[in-house]
C-alpha angles and dihedrals in degrees: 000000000000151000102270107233121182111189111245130258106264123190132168096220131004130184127230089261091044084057114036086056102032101043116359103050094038092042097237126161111230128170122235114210103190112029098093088048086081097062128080096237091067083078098030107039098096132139091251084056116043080050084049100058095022095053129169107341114148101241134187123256136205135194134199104261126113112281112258110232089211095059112082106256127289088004109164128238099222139352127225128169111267099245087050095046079058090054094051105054095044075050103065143292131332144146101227120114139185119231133141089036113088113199090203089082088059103036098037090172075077092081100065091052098075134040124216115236091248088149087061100046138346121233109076111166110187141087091178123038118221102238121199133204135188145160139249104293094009111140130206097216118235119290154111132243115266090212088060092219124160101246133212100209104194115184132216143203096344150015133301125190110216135196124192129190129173126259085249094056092065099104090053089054093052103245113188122228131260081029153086099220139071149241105296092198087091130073099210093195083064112003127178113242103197101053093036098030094166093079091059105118093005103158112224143154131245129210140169118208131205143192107302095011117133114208110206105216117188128219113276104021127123125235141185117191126197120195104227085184138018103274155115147254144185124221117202112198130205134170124255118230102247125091101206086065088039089051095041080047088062095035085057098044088046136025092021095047099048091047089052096051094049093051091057091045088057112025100029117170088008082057096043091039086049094050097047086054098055091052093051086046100047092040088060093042076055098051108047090042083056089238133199090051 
């Protein structure tokens, strides 16, 4: 009885035709060692400094516990200024993260400090990266990205304990509907099996980032992300080439979101109860049918 982990494909270095057949066509996470060891930030990017060029902006933070579907979505659960949230989480443990907040916007000097993998693949969408910190025992709940890019995920000033599971294997996870997230009853680094059967025999990969890795995340697959230290990390983010995941990508960010959000608004705790309910319901229909084949 068990989750299945496989540990993930790690290389130093890896050409455009290494990783076009090897990772981008099949759709395989890999972890790059020394591509970030080319940027500046590699060396920079330190605590001291991001507090340093950030300051001493007000930003969002989020915890671990369920989400409250009485809450608006994505409402934070506290606000700190930026250089104090630093010092937090250097200081000791929490559970507190950053996340829709991109310091980039504020510290623009930031920009010249990385450099996107164009010599691996084209497509590349933001101006602005999205970065995320966290503390020590902080955890980024299961999920997968509703804009369906592929991500380069780089890692700073500490380790991060990641879980990836393939975009088949979502009914299993219990993914609830309207969503791209899953049942947040279960804790997937330990889950109980009795009470959540359907992730008995789920097939995922495990990683371990340090300071400098790139993990290479392909469109579609889930991931859950513990910070094993307080620490930070940048996600550049680029298209894949195929419409169908482009066109499932705006319906997502569209119609299914704003149903979704309309549903909350209304309906509230009988939505959430109702969705929760699907996904128990579908993962056990899963299970017992042997899915994914």
């Amino acid at each position: 009885m068990g989750i299945n982990l496989k540990p993930i494909d790690i290389v130093d270095d890896i050409t455009q035709e290494e990783f076009i057949e090897k990772y981008l066509k099949p759709r395989k996470p890999v972890v790059i060692k020394n591509m970030a060891k080319k940027w500046p930030a590699y060396q920079k990017w330190t605590m001291e400094y991001v507090k340093e060029v950030v300051g001493d902006v007000e930003v969002p933070l989020y915890d671990s516990s369920k989400a409250d579907p009485a809450a608006p979505i994505n409402a934070p659960t506290a606000k700190m200024k930026f250089a104090d949230y630093i010092d937090l989480i250097q200081r000791e443990p929490t559970d507190l993260r950053i996340f829709f907040f991109d310091p980039i916007k504020h510290a623009k000097s930031l920009l010249q400090d990385y450099i996107s993998p164009k010599e691996l693949m084209g497509g590349f969408l933001d101006k602005y990266p999205s970065m995320f910190f966290g503390g020590k025992g902080s955890v980024t709940f299961l999920h997968y990205d509703i804009d369906l890019a592929h991500i380069f995920h780089t890692h700073f000033n500490g380790r991060k304990h990641v879980l990836l599971f393939e975009y088949k294997w979502r009914e299993r996870l219990y993914k609830l509907p309207y969503a791209t997230y899953a049942l947040e009853d279960y804790d997937i680094e330990n889950p109980d099996f009795t009470k959540f059967p359907a992730l008995d025999g789920v097939e995922g990969i495990e990683c371990f980032l340090e300071h400098g890795d790139t993990l290479f995340m392909p469109t579609g697959w889930w991931h859950w992300m513990k910070y094993l230290d307080g620490s930070f990390s940048i996600s550049l983010r680029a298209w894949d080439k195929s419409w169908a995941v482009k066109a499932n990508s705006l319906w997502n960010l569209t119609v299914q979101r704003k149903f979704d959000d309309i549903m909350k608004k209304n309906f509230k705790k009988k939505y959430m109860d109702w969705k929760e309910k699907i996904a128990v319901k579908r993962a056990e229909m899963a299970y017992k049918r042997g899915l994914p084949k």
